[in-house]
Amino acid sequence: MLSNSRSVQVEFGHCDPSGIVFNPNYFIWFDFSVHALLARAGMSLKSLIEEFGIDGIPLVDNKARFKAPSRWGDDLVIETTITALHRSAFELQHVVRNGDVVAVECSETRVWTAFDAEQGRIRAATIPPRVIAAFSG
Amino acid sequence: MLSNSRSVQVEFGHCDPSGIVFNPNYFIWFDFSVHALLARAGMSLKSLIEEFGIDGIPLVDNKARFKAPSRWGDDLVIETTITALHRSAFELQHVVRNGDVVAVECSETRVWTAFDAEQGRIRAATIPPRVIAAFSG
Amino acid sequence: MLSNSRSVQVEFGHCDPSGIVFNPNYFIWFDFSVHALLARAGMSLKSLIEEFGIDGIPLVDNKARFKAPSRWGDDLVIETTITALHRSAFELQHVVRNGDVVAVECSETRVWTAFDAEQGRIRAATIPPRVIAAFSG
Amino acid sequence: MLSNSRSVQVEFGHCDPSGIVFNPNYFIWFDFSVHALLARAGMSLKSLIEEFGIDGIPLVDNKARFKAPSRWGDDLVIETTITALHRSAFELQHVVRNGDVVAVECSETRVWTAFDAEQGRIRAATIPPRVIAAFSG
């Protein structure tokens, strides 16, 4: 399955008065990591919108475990992997490593959406075979 | 159980190029909502640190479902409720309402922590009876 | 001139490891305050885009003085005032009060822009009389 | 004078509904760039606090010009340079380049502060010779 790894340096401004990463920053980094995963497969959200007319790949659920705090100056590595492919949705996992320690684990589900002109609303759509192939890595 | 409700107006700057709330903002709002919940019970993280010598009430896991997008200009109401009390941890639920629609639901677990001088590290500690009483609402 | 005042509570998550507001948050609040100022005049960026076909009112320059730190739990009041009106630009001032103390002062210039179909690019455009009247307060 | 350059990729989540960088992000990046500049000189805010007992190097004023928008996917380079050294303050300039275009220019003043035990408050302090030497680059 498609996988990508990127590093993040914890900055002063990512941390709260406790001196540890203010936890919403992890979710910002996970969103950036999804875009980096697409880039790893030679795709971008922009190119997917242009090529397939999708509306986006919105997050529909996620589940995180914060196992160890990250501190100002720490060098993190975020590994992002596609873990499951469905007809119109896919699952990913993000693992944040801080040296030898797993700091955070997060799984998420995203949906492949398109604008349905007949119904006048966004709805789930079938992930195209080329994307399934790219995600299968 | 202790519960609190607060409103959030979705600002232009909360939204991404899709015109909907960039999802990490919900987690920022949930953190603010936990502090507002403490305030509702006449407590603050500062007062808890001073009175009980705790190190904080860090988030250890959360689980969110994004059920409907929120858009620039929407007026949201976030209801936050203590849903379970354990010896050294407690669970909360956040429900984000956008008019009649539930936009997001998130459950989270936080731990009551103290610095253990003998072991030289932070560890879970027993939630004091006065706090249990306040959380029981 | 048009003026508006809004309050902001400094949250734990707005502060950095020094325990004071991480300064970019002020600029986030100033952007929110510009939208609130428009709302005070019965307008919104959305309505201006629809009514006048503008592309936006982008910030072109700003200048801030950070005179006193704001801390977690402080209740701030941000006063935003139109200070000058030009043909295709306007100036604003934000004053952040923390009790009796002026914490931050910021002046900014924003431009009234439109998409120029002939030139295929965004350019400054004349602010319509109705908006000049509303900004004159 | 000490100078450092770092690259920033504009992410989807850095952009607002107009599709351009939400401007407070530049100030976040400038703060990160100041820390990177210190690192370039083999120092960190942490090491300065430990070695010299300072309270921090707070921003006291800044002035930015936003000359061209940056868009989702753009690769920016931020050049940060010490531009003036005073007894207890120093000035920096950040230049954000987006390919051949200067997107943003920002100058800022930061103060070398220490806790004055006699007066019980933070005040400006003399920048030590070793730091002046390092900043002189």
XYZ file of N, CA, C and O in Angstrom, chain C residues 11-56:
184
model
N -7.030 31.955 25.426
C -7.119 30.553 25.819
C -5.715 29.974 26.027
O -4.729 30.478 25.468
N -5.657 28.919 26.805
C -4.431 28.127 26.997
C -3.749 27.880 25.646
O -2.545 28.109 25.490
N -4.526 27.464 24.670
C -3.982 27.088 23.365
C -3.527 28.258 22.504
O -2.948 28.048 21.441
N -3.809 29.490 22.935
C -3.289 30.659 22.224
C -1.872 31.008 22.683
O -1.238 31.884 22.092
N -1.442 30.377 23.786
C -0.185 30.797 24.424
C 0.954 29.835 24.124
O 0.755 28.657 23.866
N 2.149 30.372 24.161
C 3.353 29.607 23.866
C 4.025 29.179 25.171
O 3.502 29.442 26.261
N 5.158 28.498 25.084
C 5.809 28.025 26.310
C 6.190 29.137 27.294
O 6.445 28.849 28.469
N 6.225 30.393 26.850
C 6.465 31.497 27.789
C 5.193 31.845 28.567
O 5.241 32.696 29.456
N 4.064 31.250 28.176
C 2.807 31.520 28.879
C 2.099 32.769 28.376
O 1.076 33.176 28.928
N 2.617 33.380 27.323
C 1.971 34.569 26.750
C 1.445 34.231 25.347
O 1.828 33.222 24.756
N 0.563 35.106 24.861
C -0.032 34.864 23.539
C 1.057 34.745 22.480
O 1.916 35.627 22.367
N 1.015 33.682 21.716
C 1.920 33.519 20.559
C 1.488 34.585 19.553
O 0.343 34.611 19.109
N 2.428 35.513 19.224
C 1.996 36.749 18.558
C 1.213 36.617 17.239
O 0.362 37.453 16.970
N 1.423 35.579 16.421
C 0.590 35.501 15.204
C -0.918 35.427 15.488
O -1.725 35.787 14.634
N -1.276 34.980 16.710
C -2.708 34.956 17.038
C -3.340 36.342 16.958
O -4.524 36.466 16.624
N -2.578 37.379 17.279
C -3.149 38.730 17.175
C -3.581 39.016 15.734
O -4.622 39.618 15.497
N -2.757 38.566 14.780
C -3.086 38.837 13.381
C -4.296 38.022 12.927
O -5.070 38.467 12.077
N -4.459 36.840 13.501
C -5.683 36.061 13.244
C -6.875 36.845 13.781
O -7.889 37.021 13.092
N -6.756 37.337 15.000
C -7.867 38.095 15.603
C -8.159 39.371 14.824
O -9.312 39.788 14.729
N -7.116 40.016 14.292
C -7.344 41.248 13.520
C -8.131 40.925 12.248
O -9.003 41.684 11.842
N -7.817 39.799 11.625
C -8.573 39.429 10.428
C -10.045 39.174 10.792
O -10.947 39.646 10.100
N -10.270 38.459 11.879
C -11.651 38.225 12.330
C -12.333 39.574 12.604
O -13.528 39.746 12.335
N -11.565 40.517 13.156
C -12.124 41.818 13.529
C -12.527 42.635 12.304
O -13.481 43.420 12.379
N -11.807 42.460 11.195
C -12.189 43.155 9.961
C -13.542 42.626 9.480
O -14.424 43.401 9.092
N -13.713 41.321 9.549
C -15.005 40.739 9.146
C -16.127 41.214 10.073
O -17.238 41.492 9.627
N -15.817 41.312 11.362
C -16.820 41.792 12.324
C -17.165 43.260 12.060
O -18.318 43.683 12.241
N -16.176 44.021 11.618
C -16.422 45.431 11.290
C -17.383 45.536 10.104
O -18.316 46.355 10.112
N -17.145 44.701 9.091
C -18.062 44.681 7.942
C -19.476 44.319 8.408
O -20.458 44.943 7.994
N -19.561 43.321 9.282
C -20.871 42.873 9.773
C -21.592 44.014 10.504
O -22.806 44.191 10.365
N -20.813 44.798 11.243
C -21.368 45.945 11.975
C -22.057 46.915 11.000
O -23.037 47.566 11.343
N -21.544 46.983 9.755
C -22.120 47.862 8.737
C -23.126 47.111 7.862
O -23.529 47.602 6.810
N -23.513 45.905 8.306
C -24.521 45.151 7.562
C -23.986 44.517 6.290
O -24.748 44.157 5.393
N -22.663 44.383 6.223
C -22.049 43.801 5.030
C -21.239 42.568 5.453
O -20.939 42.379 6.618
N -20.885 41.750 4.478
C -19.950 40.656 4.716
C -19.086 40.553 3.476
O -19.458 41.061 2.418
N -17.943 39.915 3.605
C -17.095 39.750 2.420
C -17.886 39.015 1.346
O -17.840 39.380 0.168
N -18.655 38.013 1.768
C -19.508 37.275 0.819
C -20.460 38.209 0.088
O -20.608 38.138 -1.130
N -21.148 39.082 0.836
C -22.138 39.966 0.206
C -21.437 40.982 -0.707
O -21.972 41.344 -1.756
N -20.240 41.416 -0.327
C -19.495 42.371 -1.162
C -19.049 41.707 -2.468
O -19.087 42.325 -3.537
N -18.649 40.439 -2.357
C -18.255 39.687 -3.558
C -19.459 39.531 -4.484
O -19.373 39.764 -5.696
N -20.604 39.191 -3.890
C -21.809 38.997 -4.714
C -22.319 40.306 -5.316
O -22.668 40.361 -6.488
N -22.359 41.349 -4.485
C -22.955 42.601 -4.957
C -22.042 43.366 -5.922
O -22.516 43.934 -6.909
N -20.737 43.383 -5.613
C -19.838 44.242 -6.384
C -18.842 43.456 -7.245
O -18.026 44.054 -7.948
N -18.909 42.139 -7.153
C -18.002 41.335 -7.977
C -16.536 41.506 -7.612
O -15.651 41.252 -8.433
N -16.268 41.937 -6.380
C -14.861 42.103 -5.998
C -14.199 40.748 -5.807
O -14.865 39.715 -5.669
N -12.888 40.785 -5.806
C -12.138 39.565 -5.601
C -11.803 39.387 -4.123
O -11.490 38.291 -3.680
N -11.858 40.469 -3.382
C -11.508 40.416 -1.964
C -11.008 41.778 -1.528
O -11.007 42.734 -2.311
